[in-house]
Amino acid sequence: MNASNRVGPRALAALLPDLDRQSGPRYRALSSALTALLLDGRLAGGTRLPSERDLAAQLRVSRATATAAYDDLASNGMLLRRRGSGSYLILPAAARVAGPGARMARNPLTQDTIDLSIASLPAVPGLLQAATLAALEPLGRLAAADGYHPYGLDELRDAVAARYRMRGVETSREQILITNGAQHAFDLILRALVSPGDRVLTELPSYPGALEAIKAHSARTVAVPLSAAHGWDSGAIANALLQTAPRLAYLIPDFHNPTGSLIPTAQRRQTAAAARRSGTRIVVDESFIDIDLRADAERIESPLPMAALDPSGFSIGSLSKPIWGGLRIGWIRADVADIQRLAVARARGDMSGAVLEQLVALELLRDLDANLGPRLAQLGEQRDALLAELTRRLPGWRAARPAGGLSAWVELDAPAATPLTHLLEHRGILISPGSRFAPDGALERFLRIPFALPTPRLVEAVAVLAQTWTELDPKRHARTETSLVTA
Amino acid sequence: MNASNRVGPRALAALLPDLDRQSGPRYRALSSALTALLLDGRLAGGTRLPSERDLAAQLRVSRATATAAYDDLASNGMLLRRRGSGSYLILPAAARVAGPGARMARNPLTQDTIDLSIASLPAVPGLLQAATLAALEPLGRLAAADGYHPYGLDELRDAVAARYRMRGVETSREQILITNGAQHAFDLILRALVSPGDRVLTELPSYPGALEAIKAHSARTVAVPLSAAHGWDSGAIANALLQTAPRLAYLIPDFHNPTGSLIPTAQRRQTAAAARRSGTRIVVDESFIDIDLRADAERIESPLPMAALDPSGFSIGSLSKPIWGGLRIGWIRADVADIQRLAVARARGDMSGAVLEQLVALELLRDLDANLGPRLAQLGEQRDALLAELTRRLPGWRAARPAGGLSAWVELDAPAATPLTHLLEHRGILISPGSRFAPDGALERFLRIPFALPTPRLVEAVAVLAQTWTELDPKRHARTETSLVTA
C-alpha cells in the first residue's frame, strides 16, 4: 500500500455532500459518501483518511458517528485500520473479482436486494408438474440401470434434435450432446478444441461467462465491436478472422447478450464464409433464442439458423432462460465426430448428467410454447416499462429496444458504469457494468439492465439508479482534473 | 498401414483351434479365433489375411463361412477390406480409447451384455419417493428465485457437514461445496490448483477417472505402488512426496478403488505429515466410504478420517455409490478460502448445480442408513459368491477379500488382462483390465471384477471368464517367441 496518499480533514470535508440532506442515519450517509469518493476515483485506493476525531470535529458530528461510519466501511471491506498509522481506504475484494465468482464472494442477498446482475427468471409454473411426472414412471424405469448416460438420455437428445428440425435444420440424435447448461457446453468445446495461447473471437460486448471461460482456458480473446446498430459488422468480423485465424469464434446471433440484437441472414452467411476461409470453428450460443419478444408479424422474417449456414459449426442451447436456471439442462449440436469427442471431455469432467433433470426437461419440452407464452407477454411489458422509465428519469441515457432476450444495453452519458454499480451495491442493487462484457474492462459507458423483474421493482430500481447517478457526479468522469488529494 | 505383414492360409490354419469343437455357428468360431490371435499379439495389427477363398479351402469350410467370419470382424471394426489388395486385421478403435470414453465409443449395450466395466449399482428403492417429495414443496419454494446456487443449497451443505461431524470432524456449511459427483469434485480441484506440468501423486493402482482427469489437465502422475497387502506403503509415499514435491496427492484410503483396502490410522498420519513437509495438498476420495462391508465388530476400530489428520486437505465424496450414479451429487470438504476458490472454478465450468437433484439428495441423506442396510447385506453376499466362484473355476488367480467397495482386485496367473478383456467384450462381457488403473498401462496381471451384479450373473460371468482364459492360452504371454507370421 502506498502510504503517501493522504487526505486532510478539511480537504475531505470539501469533497463530501451535506450529510444533513441525506436520508437514513448520519453515519451511513458518511460511509456512503466516502464509498462514492473511492469508487468514482476522487479518492485513490490506499488513501489515508483523517482520524475519526479530526473528521468528526471538521464535520461537526459526534465522534461516535465518525467511528460508526469507519466501522461500516471496514465491514464492507473498504477500510483497513493499521494500529498506530491510521485508516486507509481500500477497494473491496468483491469489486476486484469479476465474473460469476463476484456474486458468490458477496454476503447472502437480503430480501430487499434488487438483483439485476443476472438476466434470468424464476421457474415457469409448469416446472413442478413436470418434476412430479418425471419422478414417477420415467425415473422408475431408468433407476434399474447404473444411471450413466454420458451423451444424455436418448429421448431428450431426440427431443432437442426435433427442435432443430422444426427450425429447418436436419439433425439426428447422434448430433446432440446433453450438458449442464450453456456455460458447460461452451466449457466442453473449449476443453476439446482450444489449447493455451489459441485465439477465440468474440463480439464486443459479449457474455461475461464466455469471456471468463476463454480466459480460464488460457486462450486469447479477439473482440470485434458490434456495429452502431448493435448488429454484426460482418466486414470487421471477416477481417479479424482472416488476420488472426482464431481457433474458435463464439457468437450470439439470436438475441445477443447483452444487446438483444438479432443478426440478419446476410451477415450470418458472410461470417460463415469467412470462418471457412480462416479455418475457424464457429460456436453460436442460442441461449436466448426462445425469449423472442417480437410481434407475430416480425417473426415471419426470422433469419436462418447458423447451423443451416455453417454445417460444421457448433450450436449451443439451454433451458435456463426459457424454463429455469436451477434446471441445469443445455446441449451442443455438432457433427457426430465432434459430439463423440465432446462426450469424452464431458466424461472426464463430471462423468454424466443428472437423469431426473433430463426427464423433467423432456416433460417441459413437450409443452415449451405453452409454458413460454404468458412469460413472453409479461417480459415484453417489462421491457417497455423499463425503457419508458429510463427515458423519463435519465433522459441522457440511450437504449435500443431489444427484439428478444432479457436485458437492455444502455449507453450512459458518461463513462462511469463501474463506480455507479459499486455505489448501487451499497444501496441494495446488484447490476453489471459494461466492462464486465468486455475482455479488457472497456465499455465503461454501458450498463446492462435486465427486465426480468416485475415492473414495480424495475421502476424502483430506475429511481435509485437516477438518484445515485446524480450523486456520483458523473460529469467529473468526462474531464481531467488534478487530484484533490493532498500528497 | 504396414502391408509387409502377411499370413498365408497354411500358417494361419496352424494358429487356429479346431472350429468343430467350438460352440455356436462356425463362422462365429472363426471370427472369434481370429480376434483372439489379434488381441493376444500372435497376429500383429495390420496383418494381411489370406483371401476368403484360400482360407475356406485350407480350413475345409464353405466360402460363405469364411466370408461371414470376415464380415463379422469388419462389423466389429477389426477388419479393413481394401479393394484389390485384400483384407487386413486392425485393432478396433474402441480398444484404443481409454477411460470413460471407451464405454461411450461402443455400440449400445444389448440386454445380454454383462457390464463389469463400471463398479456401480442401480438406484436404491428410496429414490423414487425422495424424488416425488422433492418435486413438491421444496422445489416450489426455491422455484420462485433464479435457481443459481454455485456453492450448493445451504440445507444440503448443512446435511453433508453434519455427516463429517458425525465422523468426529468439526465441519461448517461454509466448508462444503456441492458438486456433480466425485469426478467433478476432483476436476474442480485440478482446475483451481494444478498447472500444466505440475506433479500429482496417486496410488498404483488408482481410479481411472482420476488418472484421466490428471492427464487432461496436462499434469504428470507420480504413481506409488500399494504394498503387497494392498495398503499404503507410507514410507514409499513419503519418499515420493519429498523427492518429487507434487502439487497434489490423490488418495483413496477408504475402501480403495480398485483394491477395496481400508488404510489404518498410522499410515494416514505418516502420509499427512510427509505431505506437510513436501508442501503437497492431499485430496482423499471417499466415494466408497458408505459401502462398508465389514462386520459390526470390525467397524468399531475404524481408522480416523483423513480430514481429522490433515486439516488443510481436501475430502471429496459422492452419492453415486451408496445411492445412484444417475443422481449427480457429490461434494468437496475443505477450508473456507479453498471452497470459495473452488466455487469460482465451478461457476466458470457450469455455473451452478441442479436444484432438484440437490433436494432429492437431501431427502435421501435423511435416511441414508435405512436405504443402505439391505444393499450392503446383499453386496457382502455377492462379494463372497464371486470370490468362491473364482477360487473354484480359476484356482491360479488370487484375490484378497475387500473390506468394502464394489470390486475385487484379482491377480491373474499370467500378464494378459488386456487381450482377455478384448476377447470378453466379443463375448458380451465388459470388464476393465488392470492397465486401466495405471497411468502407463502396466498391471497387465490384474483385473478389476465388480460384484455389483446379482450372484447368478456373477457366476455366469466367471464361467465365461474361465473358458475364455483357457482359450486365450495365457501361458504364451509368459514366454517370448519368434513370430509365426510370414513376412
Short mmCIF file of C-alpha atoms in Angstrom, two decimals, chain B residues 201-204 222-227 231-246 249-251 263 267-268 270-272 274-275 277-278 280 282:
data_model
loop_
_atom_site.label_atom_id
_atom_site.label_comp_id
_atom_site.label_asym_id
_atom_site.label_seq_id
_atom_site.Cartn_x
_atom_site.Cartn_y
_atom_site.Cartn_z
CA LEU B 201 0.87 -38.29 -6.72
CA THR B 202 -1.50 -41.27 -6.90
CA GLU B 203 -1.61 -44.80 -5.65
CA LEU B 204 -0.82 -47.58 -8.12
CA VAL B 222 3.69 -39.90 -9.82
CA ALA B 223 2.27 -43.37 -9.07
CA VAL B 224 3.34 -45.11 -5.85
CA PRO B 225 2.58 -48.85 -5.69
CA LEU B 226 0.36 -50.09 -2.90
CA SER B 227 2.09 -52.57 -0.60
CA GLY B 231 -2.30 -50.97 1.91
CA TRP B 232 -0.33 -47.76 1.70
CA ASP B 233 3.42 -48.15 1.85
CA SER B 234 3.66 -44.92 3.76
CA GLY B 235 7.45 -44.91 3.63
CA ALA B 236 7.35 -45.11 -0.16
CA ILE B 237 4.66 -42.42 -0.31
CA ALA B 238 6.71 -40.17 1.98
CA ASN B 239 9.82 -40.68 -0.17
CA ALA B 240 7.93 -39.89 -3.34
CA LEU B 241 6.40 -36.80 -1.74
CA LEU B 242 9.74 -35.48 -0.56
CA GLN B 243 11.62 -36.31 -3.75
CA THR B 244 9.08 -35.03 -6.27
CA ALA B 245 7.18 -32.41 -4.20
CA PRO B 246 3.94 -32.94 -6.10
CA ALA B 249 -1.73 -36.23 -3.85
CA TYR B 250 -4.92 -38.05 -4.87
CA LEU B 251 -5.53 -40.93 -2.46
CA ILE B 263 -5.88 -47.77 5.28
CA GLN B 267 -0.29 -44.83 7.73
CA ARG B 268 -2.70 -41.95 7.22
CA GLN B 270 2.53 -40.59 8.41
CA THR B 271 1.33 -39.61 4.95
CA ALA B 272 -0.29 -36.41 6.23
CA ALA B 274 5.04 -36.14 4.89
CA ALA B 275 2.65 -34.07 2.75
CA ARG B 277 6.79 -31.34 4.76
CA SER B 278 6.66 -31.52 0.96
CA THR B 280 1.63 -31.19 -1.08
CA ILE B 282 -3.85 -34.15 -0.19
#
